[in-house]
Amino acid sequence: MEDTDKAAFDFRPGDHGQARLILKGRLDRDTTASIWRDSTQVVRQARIPRLVVQAGEVVYCDGAGVALLAEYKHIQREHGGQIEIQGLRPQFEQLMAVLEIDHLVAPPKPAGTITSFIRHAGFVLNLGQWTAGFVRSMGTETSFTGEVFAKLLKALTHPRGLRWKETLIIAEKAGANAVAITGLLGFLIGTILAFQTVAAMRQFGAEVFVADLVVIVLFRELGPLITAVLLTSRTGSAFAAELGTMKVNEEIDALTTMGLDPVQFLVLPRIIAVIGVIPLLTMFNMLMGLVGCGLVMVSWDIPGAIFMDRIRYAATLTDLFGGLAKTFVFGALVAGIGCLRGLQTGVGPTAVGDSTTRAVVSGLIAIIVADGVFAVVYYFLGI
Amino acid sequence: MRLQINHQKLKGQMADEPIIEVKDLVAGYEDTVILQDINFEVRRGEVFAVLGGSGSGKTTLLKNMIGLQKPLRGVILIDGTDVVAAEGEERLRVLKKIGVAYQSGALFGSMSVLTNVALPLEEFTDLPRRAIDMIAQMKLKAVGLQGAAYKMPSELSGGMRKRAAIARALAMDPKILFLDEPSAGLDPITSAQLDELILQLSRDLQITFVIVTHELPSILTVADRVIMVDKDARTVIATGTPQELRDQSANPVVRRFFNRQLGRDVRIDNG
């Protein structure tokens, strides 16, 4: 018997509606691919009433070989033909008996008639689903906000119930560990703002007012906003991932069954920590922004004393505290949304990633919306 | 037509030939030696079990055998190839000869069961899509999961997940199948079904099984030979058939292990 490392076939049509298909060599996962297409095509096109597969020269056969033989059977069955497999070694016949399947199980059909109609509705369906999801989500968020607010008030009136050690550790991670990146961002924003405006304003001899512009923009808008955006991407996502992983690992369930409230135990320390550190980070961000602005102005031959004088004149406590007041709301939003998304984590390996993404996206949207609300309120209050 | 084959004869013919040889193995992490002086061989076609208590180094030994961890010293030959020294194409050839079903199943959660099983075939063969689907469904049929082909892993029970993991490990028609704690976390009935599946696959597909476990009832049902590793001795303290270890071992650790786990069974067996 010829022993070969390859698979080969020979199709021989005969008389009386019969044909022979001679298989040789190894029929394994590597070699079967080389004859699969051609041999099945020949058998399919021939539409032979009776096919005899001579497998006596098959020296090895694994799952792939069994699949090929099964495929010949399927093809013959499709057009009502017969098939006989001759000479297959007993161990391969046994393998075939174990593995062979009657038919391929088809993937489940995703749609029935009504579902199919709805699927074709496309835009309307999407809009409806989005609206329903939005309403559900608003309901959940409102309920969560109420719960957090009530428990926050309780925690502040009964501070011994709060996990202060945990809160300080979170504050260190969210605050102290973010000082460098916050400062760098502030410095770069201040530098870029000053650099972009100083050249234009020099044409009107107004370059000294760059300091006024930068200080007002930083104190009222960019300082709080940039810091909040940074915290959303850095801390909000981390909260979502931490709590999401705890949810997947059933740690949240364990807390609940121990009688511990996950909001009290996990969410409040995070919210308090972020609310505590965000004004400090914002002030540092503003300070570094002014340093960047100062460097640009000095490099444009504007004396440092004049720069300092303009800052003293332009920066009011109203601007500073108006900006800092926003940060408390931004901090609560960043931490609250991060925790909520973490607690909403579903099942499966992508769940934590999805929660993190949702935490960042909804955190950013919430911050921008809140900033817009502040702008309107400050306008009417004359701040 | 279902053919009757003399499996015992077939097994007997294959059994003398070693398919895995572990020689003077020292395994551990950097300066920590977990196992030392490990010498054994697994014969072609047998169901071989590595037995031991928690922390005895069973999983470390498994990781060394499947090439996930390099031994500190020693040689591991799989079908004649040194798995430790093999690199590149040679290493890939060795890996194609083995299948591993992990304790948790380690199914990819974002893929259906069928896609999980088909994945190695898609990555390592040139077979057409239909052939891959057929082979994957054949392997699912072999483990009794054909109806679950399009389910997601999160929809499967613990026992089904283990079966799906075995089907995936079988996808490339390995010569050796490593099972890490196959019965862990399963109820006795599901565990017995899994034992039956192992016996059936061993009998019908002539695959060599290496099972790492501490579940004695399973070992007594499926294993042809057993080695037992011990945490304190850091080496193999007993070798033989499960029945020999249960009934004849003079080693106090082995006796304590068997009596503790099989206390009721031993009393029943002894009449």
XYZ file of C-alpha atoms in Angstrom:
654
model
C 0.000 0.000 0.000
C 1.335 3.398 -0.918
C 1.981 5.624 2.051
C 1.967 9.278 1.256
C 1.781 12.595 3.057
C -0.671 14.030 0.551
C -4.307 13.479 -0.296
C -5.348 12.592 -3.844
C -8.519 11.589 -5.662
C -9.370 10.040 -9.000
C -12.916 10.244 -10.354
C -13.807 7.505 -12.852
C -17.286 7.573 -14.454
C -18.532 4.113 -15.446
C -21.485 2.434 -17.060
C -25.037 2.057 -15.773
C -25.077 5.370 -13.887
C -22.227 4.353 -11.629
C -18.943 6.101 -10.923
C -15.943 5.420 -8.760
C -14.146 7.989 -6.649
C -10.760 6.682 -5.559
C -9.236 8.377 -2.518
C -5.557 7.987 -1.636
C -3.098 9.106 1.009
C -3.752 11.108 4.155
C -7.086 12.739 4.818
C -6.214 15.062 7.684
C -6.802 18.691 8.550
C -3.798 19.832 6.500
C -4.166 17.670 3.388
C -7.942 17.411 2.994
C -8.229 21.084 2.038
C -6.251 20.399 -1.154
C -8.899 18.029 -2.570
C -12.066 19.316 -0.882
C -13.167 21.853 -3.486
C -12.235 19.893 -6.618
C -13.505 16.505 -5.498
C -16.830 17.783 -4.138
C -17.314 19.874 -7.285
C -16.731 16.842 -9.519
C -19.184 14.739 -7.530
C -21.762 17.534 -7.421
C -21.586 18.212 -11.170
C -21.614 14.527 -12.190
C -24.966 13.854 -10.391
C -24.186 10.127 -10.476
C -27.056 7.844 -9.406
C -24.622 5.546 -7.641
C -21.216 6.660 -6.360
C -18.671 4.168 -5.029
C -15.967 5.786 -2.915
C -12.934 3.499 -2.801
C -11.038 4.439 0.330
C -8.735 1.425 0.600
C -5.656 3.549 -0.054
C -6.481 6.106 2.628
C -3.649 5.690 5.122
C -4.842 8.229 7.673
C -8.145 9.906 8.356
C -9.129 12.394 11.050
C -12.088 14.709 11.572
C -11.401 16.553 8.318
C -11.379 13.283 6.346
C -14.625 12.200 7.974
C -16.126 15.580 7.073
C -15.115 15.061 3.433
C -16.697 11.624 3.268
C -19.814 13.010 4.940
C -19.903 15.799 2.384
C -19.967 13.238 -0.486
C -22.929 11.600 1.251
C -24.714 14.946 1.560
C -24.148 15.721 -2.113
C -25.472 12.353 -3.223
C -28.468 12.698 -0.901
C -29.252 16.143 -2.359
C -30.023 14.723 -5.794
C -31.358 11.365 -4.645
C -28.236 9.393 -5.546
C -26.714 6.488 -3.651
C -23.245 6.213 -2.161
C -21.135 3.342 -0.940
C -17.819 3.750 0.848
C -15.585 0.725 0.292
C -12.327 -0.350 1.841
C -12.113 2.233 4.623
C -9.973 0.875 7.441
C -11.943 -0.238 10.504
C -10.528 2.443 12.808
C -11.546 5.144 10.336
C -15.010 3.641 9.988
C -15.283 3.752 13.756
C -14.208 7.403 13.736
C -16.829 8.098 11.101
C -19.498 6.393 13.184
C -18.589 8.587 16.156
C -18.267 11.897 14.380
C -20.524 11.841 11.350
C -23.485 14.164 11.464
C -26.694 13.832 9.461
C -26.952 17.496 8.650
C -25.446 20.827 9.538
C -27.394 22.663 12.194
C -28.328 25.991 10.649
C -27.852 29.229 12.563
C -31.048 30.358 14.270
C -33.172 32.641 12.104
C -33.071 36.064 13.669
C -36.492 37.219 12.530
C -40.071 36.026 12.204
C -42.597 37.855 10.055
C -43.373 40.674 12.457
C -39.770 41.027 13.544
C -38.731 41.028 9.927
C -41.126 43.880 9.206
C -39.791 45.792 12.175
C -36.217 45.152 11.076
C -37.020 46.773 7.787
C -38.550 49.719 9.581
C -34.908 50.658 10.328
C -34.893 54.294 11.329
C -38.270 54.227 13.101
C -37.274 51.149 15.085
C -33.924 52.643 16.022
C -35.560 55.897 17.078
C -38.116 54.034 19.151
C -35.484 51.847 20.778
C -33.283 54.852 21.479
C -36.183 56.786 23.010
C -37.270 53.859 25.150
C -33.674 53.313 26.254
C -33.245 57.017 26.998
C -36.416 57.167 29.093
C -35.397 54.010 30.984
C -31.921 55.369 31.490
C -33.245 58.738 32.750
C -35.451 56.877 35.191
C -32.531 54.852 36.497
C -30.283 57.894 36.713
C -32.888 59.967 38.519
C -33.463 57.171 40.992
C -29.709 56.709 41.485
C -29.191 60.477 41.938
C -31.934 60.596 44.549
C -30.514 57.607 46.391
C -26.996 59.011 46.360
C -28.141 62.458 47.432
C -30.153 61.087 50.346
C -27.321 58.855 51.478
C -24.781 61.636 51.022
C -26.790 63.901 53.301
C -27.060 61.097 55.819
C -23.334 60.422 55.591
C -22.517 64.092 56.138
C -24.773 64.279 59.170
C -23.478 60.965 60.474
C -19.883 60.959 59.230
C -18.842 57.970 61.323
C -20.794 55.706 58.996
C -18.557 56.573 56.068
C -15.394 54.660 55.189
C -12.985 57.570 55.521
C -9.816 55.541 55.072
C -11.084 54.209 51.758
C -12.202 57.731 50.829
C -8.698 59.106 51.423
C -7.107 56.344 49.349
C -9.495 57.108 46.482
C -8.795 60.828 46.897
C -5.085 60.113 46.618
C -5.572 58.106 43.436
C -7.987 60.567 41.851
C -6.319 63.728 43.139
C -2.676 63.519 44.159
C -1.807 61.066 41.405
C -3.445 63.342 38.821
C -1.598 66.523 39.813
C 1.126 66.193 37.188
C -1.184 65.563 34.233
C -3.588 68.299 35.384
C -0.731 70.770 35.726
C 0.702 69.834 32.352
C -2.660 70.273 30.650
C -3.198 73.636 32.339
C 0.275 74.816 31.381
C -0.211 73.798 27.763
C -3.688 75.331 27.540
C -2.388 78.619 28.998
C 0.572 78.606 26.645
C -1.493 77.845 23.566
C -4.218 80.383 24.425
C -1.648 83.113 24.982
C 0.359 82.220 21.910
C -2.694 82.155 19.628
C -3.979 85.544 20.820
C -0.872 87.588 21.492
C 0.134 87.941 17.845
C -3.324 89.102 16.769
C -3.699 91.512 19.675
C -0.262 93.041 19.091
C -1.562 94.420 15.783
C -3.843 96.659 17.835
C -1.256 97.312 20.531
C -3.372 95.354 22.973
C -1.037 92.444 23.720
C -0.947 93.214 27.446
C -4.643 92.276 27.576
C -3.825 88.713 26.680
C -3.404 88.163 30.414
C -6.972 89.411 30.995
C -8.301 87.061 28.354
C -6.448 84.035 29.602
C -7.227 84.547 33.251
C -10.964 85.041 32.631
C -11.196 82.071 30.256
C -9.227 79.835 32.602
C -11.031 80.838 35.789
C -14.550 80.821 34.434
C -14.524 78.085 31.813
C -11.481 76.140 30.740
C -9.923 75.425 34.124
C -12.983 73.658 35.575
C -13.916 72.116 32.232
C -10.487 70.714 31.367
C -10.064 69.308 34.858
C -13.496 67.691 34.750
C -12.838 66.180 31.314
C -9.541 64.828 32.575
C -11.184 63.315 35.636
C -13.908 61.763 33.498
C -11.442 59.959 31.306
C -9.066 59.094 34.107
C -11.129 58.559 37.230
C -14.696 58.061 35.974
C -13.549 55.267 33.684
C -11.521 53.712 36.499
C -14.558 53.742 38.797
C -16.687 52.091 36.104
C -14.034 49.433 35.514
C -13.511 48.749 39.237
C -17.188 48.452 40.064
C -17.883 46.622 36.788
C -15.267 44.008 37.596
C -16.712 43.674 41.090
C -20.155 43.179 39.542
C -18.870 40.515 37.129
C -17.060 38.752 39.988
C -20.281 38.823 42.053
C -18.557 40.955 44.701
C -21.450 43.444 44.618
C -23.859 40.554 45.228
C -21.663 39.422 48.100
C -21.850 42.904 49.655
C -25.612 42.963 49.300
C -26.066 39.532 50.855
C -23.801 40.592 53.720
C -26.282 43.375 54.339
C -23.926 46.120 53.131
C -25.355 48.785 50.864
C -23.194 49.054 47.701
C -24.040 52.760 47.353
C -23.015 53.525 50.918
C -20.027 51.195 50.779
C -18.630 51.898 47.315
C -20.267 54.908 45.706
C -20.257 57.518 48.471
C -16.523 57.281 49.227
C -15.806 57.798 45.551
C -18.143 60.755 45.139
C -16.894 62.464 48.295
C -13.272 61.857 47.313
C -13.732 63.346 43.853
C -15.753 66.311 45.118
C -12.950 66.896 47.595
C -10.079 66.866 45.132
C -11.555 68.438 42.031
C -11.460 72.073 43.255
C -7.818 71.632 44.269
C -6.915 70.122 40.935
C -8.777 72.898 39.146
C -6.899 75.590 41.050
C -3.612 73.936 40.218
C -4.697 73.700 36.595
C -5.513 77.427 36.566
C -2.221 78.315 38.212
C -0.206 76.331 35.684
C -2.250 77.901 32.879
C -1.232 81.344 34.126
C 2.403 80.224 34.322
C 2.224 79.112 30.677
C 0.604 82.376 29.669
C 3.223 84.347 31.595
C 6.066 82.543 29.839
C 4.618 83.343 26.424
C 4.110 86.991 27.314
C 7.627 87.348 28.661
C 8.916 85.755 25.479
C 6.996 88.448 23.558
C 8.856 91.177 25.509
C 6.016 92.014 27.840
C 7.482 92.615 31.299
C 6.514 90.171 33.990
C 5.464 92.991 36.311
C 2.891 94.179 33.773
C 1.610 90.618 33.328
C 1.183 90.259 37.107
C -0.513 93.610 37.286
C -3.006 92.650 34.566
C -3.804 89.385 36.339
C -4.451 91.194 39.623
C -6.722 93.599 37.783
C -8.608 91.055 35.635
C -9.025 88.160 38.062
C -11.881 88.684 40.431
C -12.955 86.441 43.270
C -16.299 86.107 41.506
C -14.591 84.559 38.487
C -12.512 82.261 40.653
C -15.301 81.038 42.904
C -17.791 80.987 40.061
C -15.475 78.553 38.303
C -14.744 76.546 41.436
C -18.443 76.243 42.280
C -18.951 74.379 39.022
C -16.311 71.861 39.943
C -18.373 70.453 42.829
C -21.160 69.614 40.407
C -18.716 68.323 37.789
C -17.030 66.123 40.408
C -20.337 64.665 41.568
C -21.295 63.962 37.955
C -17.967 62.337 37.049
C -17.886 60.073 40.086
C -21.603 59.363 40.157
C -21.809 58.432 36.483
C -18.643 56.314 36.684
C -20.064 54.396 39.640
C -23.529 54.064 38.098
C -22.142 52.659 34.861
C -20.000 50.244 36.857
C -23.012 49.043 38.829
C -24.976 48.644 35.578
C -22.342 46.283 34.127
C -23.863 43.241 32.434
C -22.360 39.828 31.817
C -19.655 38.618 29.481
C -16.082 39.654 28.776
C -17.010 42.866 26.966
C -19.304 44.110 29.738
C -16.631 45.947 31.712
C -15.256 47.580 28.562
C -18.761 48.670 27.569
C -19.364 50.158 31.016
C -16.116 52.075 30.882
C -16.926 53.490 27.463
C -20.426 54.470 28.565
C -19.025 56.094 31.707
C -16.681 58.303 29.702
C -19.216 59.220 27.015
C -22.084 60.002 29.376
C -19.700 61.742 31.789
C -18.471 64.077 29.049
C -22.012 64.825 27.873
C -23.167 65.505 31.431
C -20.288 67.890 32.053
C -20.913 69.879 28.889
C -24.644 70.073 29.591
C -23.993 71.137 33.179
C -21.530 73.784 31.986
C -24.169 75.151 29.628
C -26.677 75.321 32.488
C -24.124 77.151 34.628
C -23.495 79.648 31.802
C -27.207 80.490 31.609
C -27.638 80.676 35.393
C -24.542 82.875 35.818
C -25.805 85.147 33.061
C -29.104 85.716 34.821
C -27.386 86.123 38.175
C -25.058 88.664 36.618
C -21.950 86.689 37.588
C -23.346 0.439 10.142
C -21.526 0.636 13.468
C -18.359 -1.368 13.578
C -17.263 -3.258 16.652
C -13.562 -2.949 17.334
C -11.527 -4.711 19.974
C -10.531 -1.562 21.840
C -8.647 -3.353 24.573
C -6.476 -5.055 21.976
C -5.954 -1.770 20.166
C -5.093 -0.030 23.418
C -2.762 -2.837 24.392
C -0.907 -2.506 21.113
C -0.513 1.230 21.562
C 0.108 1.248 25.274
C 3.780 0.334 25.344
C 4.846 3.270 23.266
C 5.403 6.482 25.278
C 3.872 9.644 23.842
C 4.986 11.926 26.682
C 8.275 11.529 28.517
C 9.136 13.718 31.482
C 12.748 13.383 32.565
C 14.400 14.907 35.664
C 11.966 17.789 35.668
C 12.361 20.618 38.136
C 9.466 23.032 37.948
C 8.701 26.264 39.720
C 9.032 30.018 39.552
C 12.476 31.641 39.513
C 13.958 30.730 42.906
C 10.968 28.745 44.137
C 11.088 25.039 43.377
C 7.605 23.531 43.421
C 8.373 20.113 41.936
C 11.657 18.287 41.555
C 12.998 14.953 40.334
C 9.863 14.348 38.308
C 10.189 11.331 36.028
C 7.315 9.572 34.302
C 5.997 8.655 30.922
C 2.538 8.634 29.453
C 1.783 5.798 27.072
C 0.009 6.268 23.788
C -3.751 5.884 24.075
C -3.987 5.687 27.854
C -5.896 7.879 30.261
C -3.234 9.207 32.587
C -4.033 11.171 35.710
C -1.947 13.541 37.787
C -3.318 13.492 41.284
C -2.523 15.699 44.230
C -3.918 18.001 46.852
C -4.331 21.747 46.594
C -0.986 23.501 46.095
C 0.832 20.268 45.292
C 2.027 21.544 41.905
C -0.395 19.691 39.620
C -1.213 22.766 37.583
C 2.446 23.784 37.470
C 3.255 20.364 36.052
C 0.467 20.741 33.493
C 1.702 24.198 32.466
C 5.181 22.760 31.975
C 3.864 19.893 29.859
C 1.806 22.110 27.563
C 4.610 24.638 27.162
C 2.952 27.509 29.018
C 5.772 27.575 31.525
C 9.432 26.710 31.098
C 10.798 24.165 33.541
C 13.727 25.203 35.703
C 15.482 22.016 34.554
C 14.679 18.805 32.767
C 13.235 17.535 29.526
C 9.652 17.039 28.380
C 9.239 15.067 25.169
C 5.889 15.100 23.416
C 5.749 12.532 20.637
C 9.545 12.645 20.540
C 9.910 16.442 20.396
C 11.366 18.427 23.287
C 8.578 20.868 24.077
C 10.925 23.014 26.139
C 13.524 23.522 23.434
C 11.126 23.653 20.480
C 10.663 27.058 18.905
C 8.921 28.530 15.887
C 7.469 26.020 13.436
C 8.607 23.049 15.493
C 6.841 24.392 18.578
C 3.689 24.985 16.514
C 3.849 21.386 15.262
C 4.016 20.135 18.847
C 1.147 22.396 19.911
C -0.998 21.041 17.069
C -0.608 17.581 18.566
C -2.118 18.633 21.865
C -5.448 20.008 22.972
C -6.091 21.613 26.331
C -9.401 22.052 28.121
C -8.966 24.480 30.985
C -10.689 24.304 34.341
C -12.968 27.260 33.641
C -13.543 26.222 30.035
C -11.812 29.405 28.847
C -14.323 29.775 26.027
C -14.250 33.099 24.231
C -17.345 34.810 25.565
C -17.956 36.994 22.542
C -18.180 34.006 20.159
C -20.810 31.304 19.783
C -19.905 27.769 20.849
C -19.526 26.761 17.188
C -17.191 29.678 16.472
C -15.137 28.773 19.525
C -14.665 25.247 18.205
C -14.085 26.400 14.635
C -11.509 29.021 15.600
C -8.356 26.829 15.511
C -9.477 25.316 12.195
C -9.966 28.786 10.723
C -6.565 29.904 11.932
C -4.470 26.856 11.120
C -6.008 25.149 8.078
C -7.004 26.016 4.531
C -10.272 24.124 4.773
C -13.318 25.821 3.223
C -15.979 27.347 5.466
C -18.421 24.453 5.006
C -15.772 21.903 5.940
C -14.854 23.881 9.042
C -18.503 24.118 10.099
C -18.950 20.384 9.505
C -15.880 19.454 11.522
C -16.836 21.829 14.338
C -20.337 20.385 14.486
C -18.927 16.865 14.412
C -16.784 17.669 17.429
C -19.790 19.181 19.189
C -21.743 16.034 18.382
C -18.931 13.927 19.832
C -19.331 15.743 23.169
C -23.121 15.795 22.959
C -23.498 19.496 22.285
C -24.634 19.688 18.676
C -27.835 21.453 19.701
C -25.888 24.181 21.464
C -23.791 25.174 18.457
C -25.172 28.679 18.209
C -25.480 29.396 21.897
C -23.144 31.851 23.590
C -20.868 30.513 26.358
C -22.763 32.581 28.931
C -25.900 30.565 28.069
C -24.255 27.228 28.914
C -24.282 25.394 32.213
C -21.005 24.463 33.911
C -21.032 20.928 32.509
C -21.865 22.140 29.007
C -19.045 24.656 29.180
C -16.589 21.879 30.034
C -17.905 19.804 27.133
C -17.621 22.773 24.785
C -14.040 23.304 25.957
C -13.297 19.647 25.206
C -14.892 20.009 21.757
C -12.659 23.021 21.069
C -9.630 21.099 22.281
C -10.622 18.260 19.921
C -11.010 20.571 16.917
C -7.542 19.938 15.537
C -7.691 16.174 16.152
C -4.973 16.217 18.789
C -3.101 13.114 19.774
C -3.090 14.183 23.424
C -5.824 15.926 25.345
C -4.930 17.677 28.605
C -7.812 18.279 30.982
C -7.331 20.590 33.944
C -9.682 19.708 36.798
C -12.478 18.553 34.476
C -14.874 17.674 37.306
C -14.293 20.759 39.415
C -17.521 22.537 40.262
C -19.763 19.895 38.709
C -22.499 17.959 40.439
C -21.937 14.165 40.743
C -24.279 13.314 37.856
C -22.727 15.831 35.444
C -19.311 14.736 36.631
C -20.179 11.102 35.880
C -21.414 12.108 32.416
C -18.122 13.855 31.788
C -16.228 10.744 32.904
C -18.281 8.717 30.442
C -17.441 11.205 27.712
C -13.713 10.896 28.461
C -13.930 7.114 28.297
C -15.898 7.276 25.060
C -13.446 9.674 23.409
C -10.514 7.623 24.587
C -12.123 4.452 23.239
C -13.475 5.834 19.968
C -10.864 8.395 18.980
C -7.836 6.702 20.562
C -6.743 9.952 22.125
C -4.250 9.988 24.979
C -5.703 11.819 27.976
C -3.720 13.572 30.677
C -6.064 14.602 33.465
C -4.992 16.856 36.293
C -7.354 16.558 39.202
C -7.915 15.781 42.838
C -11.324 14.149 42.275
C -10.817 10.507 43.175
C -14.166 9.124 41.987
C -13.373 10.360 38.472
C -9.854 8.990 38.606
C -11.086 5.561 39.681
C -13.568 5.579 36.811
C -11.477 6.794 33.911
C -7.749 6.571 34.584
C -5.515 3.726 33.423
C -2.534 4.992 35.417
C -1.969 7.676 38.017
C 0.893 9.584 39.544
C 0.450 11.428 42.772
C 2.426 14.564 43.605
C 2.754 15.913 47.113
C 3.194 19.443 48.397
C 5.690 18.551 51.146
C 7.742 16.005 49.195
C 7.610 18.264 46.095
C 7.792 15.215 43.891
C 5.932 12.121 42.724
C 5.161 9.983 45.746
C 3.180 7.197 44.074
C 2.687 5.670 40.639
C 0.368 2.914 39.480
C -3.196 2.170 38.615
C -5.802 4.012 40.680
C -6.808 0.727 42.288
C -3.188 -0.052 43.236
C -2.819 3.326 44.887
C -6.113 2.937 46.683
C -5.594 -0.615 47.892
C -1.877 -1.246 48.093
C 0.020 1.975 48.704
C 2.025 2.028 51.895
C 2.683 5.749 51.649
C 0.792 7.417 54.522
C 0.055 10.545 52.469
C -1.505 8.470 49.702
C -3.510 6.422 52.175
C -4.714 9.540 53.988
C -5.652 11.174 50.675
C -7.634 8.191 49.479
C -9.252 7.431 52.821
C -10.220 11.040 53.366
C -11.758 11.481 49.930
C -13.140 8.021 49.463
C -13.846 7.076 53.058
C -17.350 5.894 52.355
C -16.418 4.242 49.050
C -13.472 2.374 50.555
C -15.643 0.955 53.308
C -18.240 -0.126 50.752
C -15.580 -1.654 48.477
C -14.020 -3.515 51.356
C -17.364 -4.944 52.130
